[in-house]
Coordinates of C-alpha atoms and ligand atoms in Angstrom, one line a residue:
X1 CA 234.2 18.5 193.1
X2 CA 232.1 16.1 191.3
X3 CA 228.0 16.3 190.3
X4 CA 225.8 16.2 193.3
X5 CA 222.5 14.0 191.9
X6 CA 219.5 14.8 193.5
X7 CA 217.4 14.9 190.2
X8 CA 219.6 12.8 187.8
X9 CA 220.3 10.6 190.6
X10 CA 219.1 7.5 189.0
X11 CA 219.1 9.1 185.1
X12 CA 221.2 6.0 183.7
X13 CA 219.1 3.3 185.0
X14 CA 218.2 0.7 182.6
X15 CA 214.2 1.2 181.9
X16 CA 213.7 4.1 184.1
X17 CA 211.9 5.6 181.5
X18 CA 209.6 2.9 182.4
X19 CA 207.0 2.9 185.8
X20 CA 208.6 -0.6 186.8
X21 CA 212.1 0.6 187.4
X22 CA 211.5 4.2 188.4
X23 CA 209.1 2.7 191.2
X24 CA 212.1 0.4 191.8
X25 CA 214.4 3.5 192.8
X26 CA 212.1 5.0 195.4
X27 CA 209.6 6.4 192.7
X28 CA 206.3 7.9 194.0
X29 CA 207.8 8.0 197.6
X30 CA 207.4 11.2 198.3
X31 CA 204.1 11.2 197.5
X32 CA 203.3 8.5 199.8
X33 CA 204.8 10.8 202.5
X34 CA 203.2 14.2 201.2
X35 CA 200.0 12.2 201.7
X36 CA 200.7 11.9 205.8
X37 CA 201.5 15.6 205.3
X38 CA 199.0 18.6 205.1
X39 CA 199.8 21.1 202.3
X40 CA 200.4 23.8 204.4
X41 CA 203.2 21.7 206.2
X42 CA 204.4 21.0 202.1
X43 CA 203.8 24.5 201.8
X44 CA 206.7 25.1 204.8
X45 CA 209.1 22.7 203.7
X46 CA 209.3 24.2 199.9
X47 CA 209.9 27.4 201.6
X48 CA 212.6 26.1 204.0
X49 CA 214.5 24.9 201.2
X50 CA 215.1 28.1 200.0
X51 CA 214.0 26.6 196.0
X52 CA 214.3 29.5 193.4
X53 CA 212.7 28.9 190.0
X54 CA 214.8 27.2 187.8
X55 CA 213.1 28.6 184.3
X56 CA 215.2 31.8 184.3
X57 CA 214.5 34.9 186.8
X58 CA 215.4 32.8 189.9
X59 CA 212.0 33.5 192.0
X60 CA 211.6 31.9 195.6
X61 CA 209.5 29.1 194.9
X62 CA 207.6 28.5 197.9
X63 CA 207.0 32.3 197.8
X64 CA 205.2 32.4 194.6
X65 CA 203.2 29.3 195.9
X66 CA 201.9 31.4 198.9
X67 CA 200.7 33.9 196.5
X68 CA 198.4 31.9 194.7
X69 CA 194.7 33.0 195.5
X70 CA 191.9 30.5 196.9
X71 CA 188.5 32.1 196.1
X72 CA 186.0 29.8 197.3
X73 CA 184.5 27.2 194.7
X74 CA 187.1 28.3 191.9
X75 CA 189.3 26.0 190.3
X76 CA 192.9 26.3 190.5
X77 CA 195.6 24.7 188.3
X78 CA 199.3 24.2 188.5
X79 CA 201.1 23.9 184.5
X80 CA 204.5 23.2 184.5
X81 CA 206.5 25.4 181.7
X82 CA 208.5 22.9 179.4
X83 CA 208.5 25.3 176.5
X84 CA 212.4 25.8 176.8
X85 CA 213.1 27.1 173.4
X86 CA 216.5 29.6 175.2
X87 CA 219.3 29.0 172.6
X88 CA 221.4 26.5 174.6
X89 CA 218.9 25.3 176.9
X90 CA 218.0 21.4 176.9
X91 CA 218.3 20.2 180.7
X92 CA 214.5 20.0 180.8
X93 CA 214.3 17.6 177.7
X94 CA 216.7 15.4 179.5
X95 CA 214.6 15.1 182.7
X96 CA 211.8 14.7 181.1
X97 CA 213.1 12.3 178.1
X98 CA 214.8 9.5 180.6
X99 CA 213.1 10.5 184.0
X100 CA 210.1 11.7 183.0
X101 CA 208.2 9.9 186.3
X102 CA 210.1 12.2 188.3
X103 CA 208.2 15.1 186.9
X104 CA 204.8 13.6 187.4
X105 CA 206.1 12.8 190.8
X106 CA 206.7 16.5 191.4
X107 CA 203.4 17.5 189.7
X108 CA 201.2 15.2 192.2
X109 CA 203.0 16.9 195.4
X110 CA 202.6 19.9 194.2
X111 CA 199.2 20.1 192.8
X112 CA 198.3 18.5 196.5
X113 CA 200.3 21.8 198.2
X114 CA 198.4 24.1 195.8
X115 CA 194.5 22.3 195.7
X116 CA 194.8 21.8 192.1
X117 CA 192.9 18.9 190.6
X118 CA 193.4 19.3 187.2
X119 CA 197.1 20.0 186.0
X120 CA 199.2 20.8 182.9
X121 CA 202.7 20.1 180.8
X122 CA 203.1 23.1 178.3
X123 CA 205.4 21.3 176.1
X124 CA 207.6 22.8 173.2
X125 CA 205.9 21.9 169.7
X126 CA 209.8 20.9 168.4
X127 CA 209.8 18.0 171.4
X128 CA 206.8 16.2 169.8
X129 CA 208.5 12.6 170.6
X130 CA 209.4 13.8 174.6
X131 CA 205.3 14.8 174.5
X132 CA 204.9 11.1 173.6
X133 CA 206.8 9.9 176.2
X134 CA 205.1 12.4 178.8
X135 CA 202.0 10.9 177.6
X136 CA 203.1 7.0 177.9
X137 CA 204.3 8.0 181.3
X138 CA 201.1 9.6 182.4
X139 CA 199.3 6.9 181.3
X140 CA 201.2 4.1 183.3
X141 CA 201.1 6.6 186.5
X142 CA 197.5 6.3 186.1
X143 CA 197.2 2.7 185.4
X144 CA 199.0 2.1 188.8
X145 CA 196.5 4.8 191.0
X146 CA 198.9 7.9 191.1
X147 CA 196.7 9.9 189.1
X148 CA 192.4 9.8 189.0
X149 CA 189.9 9.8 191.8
X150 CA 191.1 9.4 195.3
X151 CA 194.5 8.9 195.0
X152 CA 195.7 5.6 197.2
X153 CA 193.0 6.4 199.2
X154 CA 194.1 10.0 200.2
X155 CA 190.5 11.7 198.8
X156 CA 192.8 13.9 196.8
X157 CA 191.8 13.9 192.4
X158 CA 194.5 14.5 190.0
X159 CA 194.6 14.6 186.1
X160 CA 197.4 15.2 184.3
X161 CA 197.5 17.2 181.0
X162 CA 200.1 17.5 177.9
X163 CA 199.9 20.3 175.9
X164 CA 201.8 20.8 172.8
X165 CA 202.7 24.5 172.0
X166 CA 203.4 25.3 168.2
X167 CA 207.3 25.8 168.6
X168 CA 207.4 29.7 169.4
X169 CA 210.1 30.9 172.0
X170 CA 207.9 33.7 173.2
X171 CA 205.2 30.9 174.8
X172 CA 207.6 29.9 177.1
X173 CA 206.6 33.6 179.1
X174 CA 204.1 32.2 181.3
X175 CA 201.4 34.2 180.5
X176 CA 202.0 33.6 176.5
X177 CA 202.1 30.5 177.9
X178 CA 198.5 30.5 179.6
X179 CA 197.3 32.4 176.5
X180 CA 198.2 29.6 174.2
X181 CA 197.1 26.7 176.7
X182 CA 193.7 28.5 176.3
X183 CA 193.6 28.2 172.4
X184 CA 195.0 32.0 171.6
X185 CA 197.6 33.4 169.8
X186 CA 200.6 33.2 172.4
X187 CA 200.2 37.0 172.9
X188 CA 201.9 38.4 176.9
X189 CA 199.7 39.6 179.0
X190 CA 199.6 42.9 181.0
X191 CA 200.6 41.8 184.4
X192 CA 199.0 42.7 187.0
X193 CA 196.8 40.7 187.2
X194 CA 199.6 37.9 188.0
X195 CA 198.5 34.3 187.3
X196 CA 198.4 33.4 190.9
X197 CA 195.4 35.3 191.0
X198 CA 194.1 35.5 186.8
X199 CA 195.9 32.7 185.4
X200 CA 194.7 29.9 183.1
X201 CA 190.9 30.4 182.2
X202 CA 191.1 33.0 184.9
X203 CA 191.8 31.1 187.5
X204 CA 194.2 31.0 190.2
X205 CA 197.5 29.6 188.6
X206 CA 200.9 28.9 188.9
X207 CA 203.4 28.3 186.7
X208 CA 206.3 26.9 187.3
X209 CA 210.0 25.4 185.3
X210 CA 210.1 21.7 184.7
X211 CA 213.4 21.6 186.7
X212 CA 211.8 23.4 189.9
X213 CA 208.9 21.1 189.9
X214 CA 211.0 17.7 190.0
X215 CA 213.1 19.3 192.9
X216 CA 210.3 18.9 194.7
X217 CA 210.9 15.6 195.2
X218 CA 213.7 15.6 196.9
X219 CA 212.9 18.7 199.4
X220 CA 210.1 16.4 200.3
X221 CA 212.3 13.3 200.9
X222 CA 215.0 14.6 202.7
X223 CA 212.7 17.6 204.4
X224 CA 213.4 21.3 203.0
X225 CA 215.9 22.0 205.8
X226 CA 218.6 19.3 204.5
X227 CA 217.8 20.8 201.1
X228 CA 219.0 24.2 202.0
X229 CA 222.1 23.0 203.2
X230 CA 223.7 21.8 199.6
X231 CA 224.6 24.6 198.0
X232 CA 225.6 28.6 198.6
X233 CA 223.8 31.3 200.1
X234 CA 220.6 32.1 198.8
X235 CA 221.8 29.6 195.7
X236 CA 220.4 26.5 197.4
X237 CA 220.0 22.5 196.0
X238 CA 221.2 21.5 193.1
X239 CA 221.2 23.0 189.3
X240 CA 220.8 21.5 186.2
X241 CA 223.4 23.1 183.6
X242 CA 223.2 22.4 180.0
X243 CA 226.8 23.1 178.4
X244 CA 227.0 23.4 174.3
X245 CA 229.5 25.2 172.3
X246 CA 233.6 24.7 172.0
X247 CA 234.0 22.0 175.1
X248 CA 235.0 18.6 175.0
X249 CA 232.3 17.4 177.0
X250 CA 229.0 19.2 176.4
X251 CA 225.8 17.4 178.2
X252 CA 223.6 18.1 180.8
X253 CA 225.2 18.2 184.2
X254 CA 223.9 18.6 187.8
X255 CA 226.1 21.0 190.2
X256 CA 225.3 21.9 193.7
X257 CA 226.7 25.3 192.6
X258 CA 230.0 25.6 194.9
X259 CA 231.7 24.9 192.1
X260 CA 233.8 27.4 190.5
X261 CA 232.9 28.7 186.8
X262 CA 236.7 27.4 186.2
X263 CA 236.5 23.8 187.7
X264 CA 233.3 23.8 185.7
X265 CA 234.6 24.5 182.4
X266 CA 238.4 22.7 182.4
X267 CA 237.6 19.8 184.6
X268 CA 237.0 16.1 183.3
X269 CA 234.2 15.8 185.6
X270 CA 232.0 18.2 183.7
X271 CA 232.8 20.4 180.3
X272 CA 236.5 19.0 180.3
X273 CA 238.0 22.1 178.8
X274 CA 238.0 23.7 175.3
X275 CA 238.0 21.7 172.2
X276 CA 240.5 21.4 169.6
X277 CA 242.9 22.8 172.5
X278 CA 242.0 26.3 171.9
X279 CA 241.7 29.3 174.4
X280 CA 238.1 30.0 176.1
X281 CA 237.5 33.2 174.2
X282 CA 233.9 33.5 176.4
X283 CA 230.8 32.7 177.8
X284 CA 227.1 33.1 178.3
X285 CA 226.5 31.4 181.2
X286 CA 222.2 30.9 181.3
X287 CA 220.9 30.8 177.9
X288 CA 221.1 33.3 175.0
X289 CA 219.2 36.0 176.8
X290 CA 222.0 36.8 179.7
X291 CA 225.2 39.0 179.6
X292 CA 228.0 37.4 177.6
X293 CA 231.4 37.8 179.6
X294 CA 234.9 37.7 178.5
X295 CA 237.1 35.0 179.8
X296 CA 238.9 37.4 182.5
X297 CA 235.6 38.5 184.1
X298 CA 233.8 35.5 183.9
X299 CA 236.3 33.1 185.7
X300 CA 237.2 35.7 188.8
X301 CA 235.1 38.8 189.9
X302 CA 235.9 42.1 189.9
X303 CA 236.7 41.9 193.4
X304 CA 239.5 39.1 192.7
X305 CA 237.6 36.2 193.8
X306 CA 236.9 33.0 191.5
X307 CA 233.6 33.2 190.2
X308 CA 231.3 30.3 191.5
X309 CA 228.4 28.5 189.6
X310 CA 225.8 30.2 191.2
X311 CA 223.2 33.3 191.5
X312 CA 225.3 35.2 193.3
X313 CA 228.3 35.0 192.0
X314 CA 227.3 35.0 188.5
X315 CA 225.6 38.1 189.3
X316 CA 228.4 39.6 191.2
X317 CA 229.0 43.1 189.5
X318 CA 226.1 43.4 188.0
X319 CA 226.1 44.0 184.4
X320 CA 229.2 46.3 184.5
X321 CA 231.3 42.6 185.1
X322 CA 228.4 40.1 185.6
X323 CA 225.8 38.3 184.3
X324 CA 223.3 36.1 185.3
X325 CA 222.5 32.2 185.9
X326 CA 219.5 32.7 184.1
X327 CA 218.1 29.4 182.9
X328 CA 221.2 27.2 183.1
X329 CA 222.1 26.9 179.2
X330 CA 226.4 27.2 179.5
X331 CA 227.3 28.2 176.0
X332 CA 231.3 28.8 175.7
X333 CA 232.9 30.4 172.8
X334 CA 236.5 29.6 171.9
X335 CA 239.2 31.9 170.4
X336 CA 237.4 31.4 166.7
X337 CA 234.3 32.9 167.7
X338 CA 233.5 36.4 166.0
X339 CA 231.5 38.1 168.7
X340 CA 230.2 40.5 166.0
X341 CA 228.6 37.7 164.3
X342 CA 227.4 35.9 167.3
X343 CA 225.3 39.1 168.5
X344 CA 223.9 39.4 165.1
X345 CA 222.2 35.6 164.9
X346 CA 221.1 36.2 168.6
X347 CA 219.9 39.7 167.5
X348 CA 218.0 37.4 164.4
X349 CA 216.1 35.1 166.6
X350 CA 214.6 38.0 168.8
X351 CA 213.8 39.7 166.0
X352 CA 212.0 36.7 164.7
X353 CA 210.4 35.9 167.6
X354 CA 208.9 39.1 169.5
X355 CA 205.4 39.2 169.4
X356 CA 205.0 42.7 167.9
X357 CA 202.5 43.9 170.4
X358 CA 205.0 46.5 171.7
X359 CA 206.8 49.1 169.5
X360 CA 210.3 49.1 171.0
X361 CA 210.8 45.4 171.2
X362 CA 208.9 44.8 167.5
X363 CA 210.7 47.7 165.7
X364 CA 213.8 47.6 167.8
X365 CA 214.7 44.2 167.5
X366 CA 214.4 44.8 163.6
X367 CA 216.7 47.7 163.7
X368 CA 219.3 45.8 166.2
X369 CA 219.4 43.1 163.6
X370 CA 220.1 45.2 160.7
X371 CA 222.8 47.2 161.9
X372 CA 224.6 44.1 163.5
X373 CA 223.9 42.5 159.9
X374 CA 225.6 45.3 158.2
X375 CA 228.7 45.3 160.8
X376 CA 229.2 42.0 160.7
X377 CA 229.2 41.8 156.5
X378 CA 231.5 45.1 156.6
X379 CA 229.0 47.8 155.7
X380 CA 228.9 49.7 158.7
X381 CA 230.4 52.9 160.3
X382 CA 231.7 54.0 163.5
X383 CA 228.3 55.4 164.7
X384 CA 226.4 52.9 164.0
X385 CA 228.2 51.1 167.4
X386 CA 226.4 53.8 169.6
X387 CA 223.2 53.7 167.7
X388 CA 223.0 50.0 168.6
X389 CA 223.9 50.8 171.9
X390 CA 220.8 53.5 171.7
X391 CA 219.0 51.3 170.7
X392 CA 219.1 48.9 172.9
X393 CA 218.6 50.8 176.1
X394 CA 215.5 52.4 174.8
X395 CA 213.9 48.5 175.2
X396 CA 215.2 47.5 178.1
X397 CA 212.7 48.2 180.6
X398 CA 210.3 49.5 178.0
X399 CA 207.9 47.1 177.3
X400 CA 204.8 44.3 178.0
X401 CA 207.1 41.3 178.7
X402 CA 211.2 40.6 179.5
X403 CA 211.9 39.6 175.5
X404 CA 212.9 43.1 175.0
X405 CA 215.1 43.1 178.0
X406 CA 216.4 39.7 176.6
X407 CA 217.0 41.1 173.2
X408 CA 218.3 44.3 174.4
X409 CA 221.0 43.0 176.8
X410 CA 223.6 40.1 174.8
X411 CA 223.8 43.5 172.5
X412 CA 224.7 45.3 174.9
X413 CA 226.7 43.1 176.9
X414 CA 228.6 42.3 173.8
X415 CA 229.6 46.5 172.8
X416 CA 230.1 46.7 176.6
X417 CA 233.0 43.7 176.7
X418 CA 233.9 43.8 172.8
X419 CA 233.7 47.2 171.5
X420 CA 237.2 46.9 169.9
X421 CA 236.0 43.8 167.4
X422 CA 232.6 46.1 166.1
X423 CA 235.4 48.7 165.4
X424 CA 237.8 46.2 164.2
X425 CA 234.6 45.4 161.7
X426 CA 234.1 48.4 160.9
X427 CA 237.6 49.4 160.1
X428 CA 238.3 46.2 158.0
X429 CA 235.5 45.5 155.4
X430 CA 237.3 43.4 153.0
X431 CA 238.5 41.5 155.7
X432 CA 235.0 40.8 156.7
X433 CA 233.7 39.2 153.8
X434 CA 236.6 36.9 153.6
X435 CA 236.0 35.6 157.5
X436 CA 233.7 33.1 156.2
X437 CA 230.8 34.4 158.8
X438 CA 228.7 35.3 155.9
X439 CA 224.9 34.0 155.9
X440 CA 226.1 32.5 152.3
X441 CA 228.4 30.4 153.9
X442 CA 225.8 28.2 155.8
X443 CA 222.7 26.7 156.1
X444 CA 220.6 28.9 158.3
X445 CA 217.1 27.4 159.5
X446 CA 215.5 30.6 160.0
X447 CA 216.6 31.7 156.3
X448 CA 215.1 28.6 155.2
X449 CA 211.7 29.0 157.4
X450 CA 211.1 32.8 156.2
X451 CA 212.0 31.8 152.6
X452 CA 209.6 28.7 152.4
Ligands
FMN1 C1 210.6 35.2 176.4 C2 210.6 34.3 177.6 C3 210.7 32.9 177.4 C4 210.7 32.1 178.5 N1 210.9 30.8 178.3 C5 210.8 30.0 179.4 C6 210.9 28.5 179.2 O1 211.0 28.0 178.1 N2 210.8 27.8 180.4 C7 210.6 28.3 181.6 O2 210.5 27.6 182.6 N3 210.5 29.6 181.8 C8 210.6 30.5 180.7 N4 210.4 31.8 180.9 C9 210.2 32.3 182.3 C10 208.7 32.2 182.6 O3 208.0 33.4 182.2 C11 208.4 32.0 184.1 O4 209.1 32.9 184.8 C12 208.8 30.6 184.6 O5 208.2 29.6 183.9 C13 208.5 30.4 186.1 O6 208.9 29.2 186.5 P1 210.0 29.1 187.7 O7 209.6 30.1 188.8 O8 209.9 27.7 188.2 O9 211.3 29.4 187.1 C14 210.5 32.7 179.8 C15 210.4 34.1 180.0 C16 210.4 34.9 178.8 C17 210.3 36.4 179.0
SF4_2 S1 208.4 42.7 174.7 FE1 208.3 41.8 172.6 S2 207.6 39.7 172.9 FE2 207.1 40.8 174.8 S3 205.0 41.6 174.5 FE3 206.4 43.2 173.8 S4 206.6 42.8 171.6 FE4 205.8 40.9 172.5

């Protein structure tokens, strides 16, 4: 079974970068009808599609819309998260580098649901020339009377704001996020109070995934009911799924999630199989911060049944022999792949990028780091496998925001499914140093940025 394009329906388009051809191909249509609508009735159809965020945890998002507070004479403000800085993450730079009207689309629907006049992109500092683009976009929306004072005559006022953050992972947590759209130092906040109540400037906010926000679209075209009907159980619509790592065809692809993890990896309709005809060794299926799973588990769950693209499925077993679907980001790993040393350059970026407001995520990442380091280069011992393990479970759960649980769980996923290759490290330290994993033996960006 093929792609199902709801969102990338019209990505290849010659010019649909460009307001011309995007309104050409049924661009700002659903604006036209949200306009006959009343945002409660928008309201009902986001919630009949059964959307879940697409940024990572999965949320209802017509639920979290319901939340959002309305205190008389305050302000309220929808800002679309496009920090995506999840290792193996980049669907949202494709929607927004060739369709990037669609998001706008989605912005002006969804700002009408929610009463917001005044609306925001928090963009990724490393995407400066997609910010650009964003920016042209904005500017032709405007130009042709989506966006200002009275929009086609509805009485509804809309501006759209881009937002450049300065390139740390931890700003796309929303309320890092909100701290650094204000000006701050992308510090998480202590939640309660949830942004749909104390968001941006203190006001009533919410903050939603590029991805989620352009589905709006089509819910509102083809009415939340027909939405809910593509896909699996609670795993409804269609899914953006960036695939990187050993596969023929990596690339953004969009999946109505019936699909099974295998058809999804060795067909020629999307990853077409491993590269250099090796074996798939494993995957993490939705960016860096979820469970990595060994071939066996991840293609058929424990219960014998294929795994399918989706929440659900992904999540069958729970950690024990699942993962999660988390943001999308498909990274497979051939036979080649060391897991040791994989762990330890996730273990690195978490390290580098926590916050440092809370103890077990600040120290602990520093600590996971250094004993995968000394594993991986041969220095370590036997007990050092159940310290990281220790380790680990003291910050999951423990702290301000989910970067400790995502530091905390790819090392433990990885002891949990590979326990025999930290041993097999362990055991063989010459052998180590001769495997060509060393940080010698390449060119390491975050090496680089520390040194300079
Ligand atoms: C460390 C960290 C990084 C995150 N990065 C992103 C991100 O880049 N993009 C995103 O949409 N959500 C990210 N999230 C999730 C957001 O906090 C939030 O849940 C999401 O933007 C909500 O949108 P959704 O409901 O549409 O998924 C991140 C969460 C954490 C803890
Ligand atoms: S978990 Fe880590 S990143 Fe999140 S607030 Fe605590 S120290 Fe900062």
């Amino acid at each position: 079974m093929g792609e199902t394009r709801l969102l990338l329906k019209h990505a290849e388009v010659p010019g649909i970068r460009h307001y011309d051809a995007y309104r050409e191909h049924d661009g700002y249509k659903s604006v036209e009808k949200a306009f006959t609508m009343t945002p409660e009735q928008i309201l009902e159809e986001v919630k009949t599609s059964g959307l879940r965020g697409r940024g990572g945890a999965g949320f209802p998002t017509g639920m979290k819309w319901s939340f959002l507070a309305k205190p008389e004479g305050v302000p309220r403000h929808l800002v679309v998260n496009a920090d995506e800085s999840e290792p193996g993450t980049f669907k949202d730079r494709y929607l927004m580098e060739f369709i990037p009207h669609l998001l706008i689309e989605g912005m002006i629907v969804s700002s009408f649901c929610l009463g917001a006049n005044a609306s925001y992109i928090y963009i990724r500092g490393e995407y400066a020339w997609i910010a650009e683009i964003l920016e042209e976009a904005i500017a032709e929306a405007k130009a042709n009377g989506w966006l200002g004072k009275d929009i086609k005559g509805s009485g509804f006022d809309l501006e759209i704001y881009v937002q450049r953050g300065g390139g740390a992972y931890i700003c796309g947590e929303e309320t890092a996020l909100l701290e650094s759209l204000e000006g701050k130092r992308g510090n998480p906040r202590i939640k309660p109070p949830f942004p749909a109540v104390k968001g941006a400037w203190g006001r009533p906010t919410v903050v939603n995934n590029v991805e989620s926000i352009a589905a709006v679209v089509p819910i509102i075209m083809m009415t939340g009911a027909e939405y809910a009907k593509i896909g699996v159980g609670r795993s409804t619509g269609t899914k953006l799924i960036s695939a990187c790592g050993n596969i023929n065809k990596p690339g953004v692809y969009e999946i109505d999630m019936t699909q099974t993890v295998e058809e999804f990896i060795f067909s020629d309709e999307f990853c077409g199989g491993i590269s250099n005809g090796k074996r798939l060794k494993a995957c993490i299926p939705g960016g860096s911060s979820v469970p990595i799973l060994p071939a066996n588990l991840l293609l058929t769950t424990a219960t014998g049944q294929p795994r399918l693209m989706n929440y659900e499925s992904l999540a069958d077993g729970g950690f024990a022999t699942g993962t999660m679907m988390g943001s999308g980001g498909f990274i497979v790993l051939d036979e080649d792949q060391d897991i040791v040393y994989h762990t330890y350059t996730l273990a690195r970026f978490y390290r580098h990028e926590s916050c440092g407001q809370c103890s077990p995520c600040r120290e602990g990442t520093g600590w996971m780091e250094k004993i995968l380091k000394r594993i991986d280069e041969g220095q370590g011992k036997m007990s050092d496998i159940d310290l990281l393990w220790d380790i680990q479970r003291k910050i999951e759960g423990n702290t301000i925001c989910p970067l400790g649980d995502a530091a905390a769980w790819p090392v433990a996923a990885a002891i949990r499914h590979f326990r025999d290759e930290f041993e097999w490290h362990v055991l063989n330290p010459e052998e180590c140093l001769t495997r060509n994993y060393g940080l010698a033996h390449y060119a390491d960006p975050l090496e680089i940025k520390e040194q300079a």
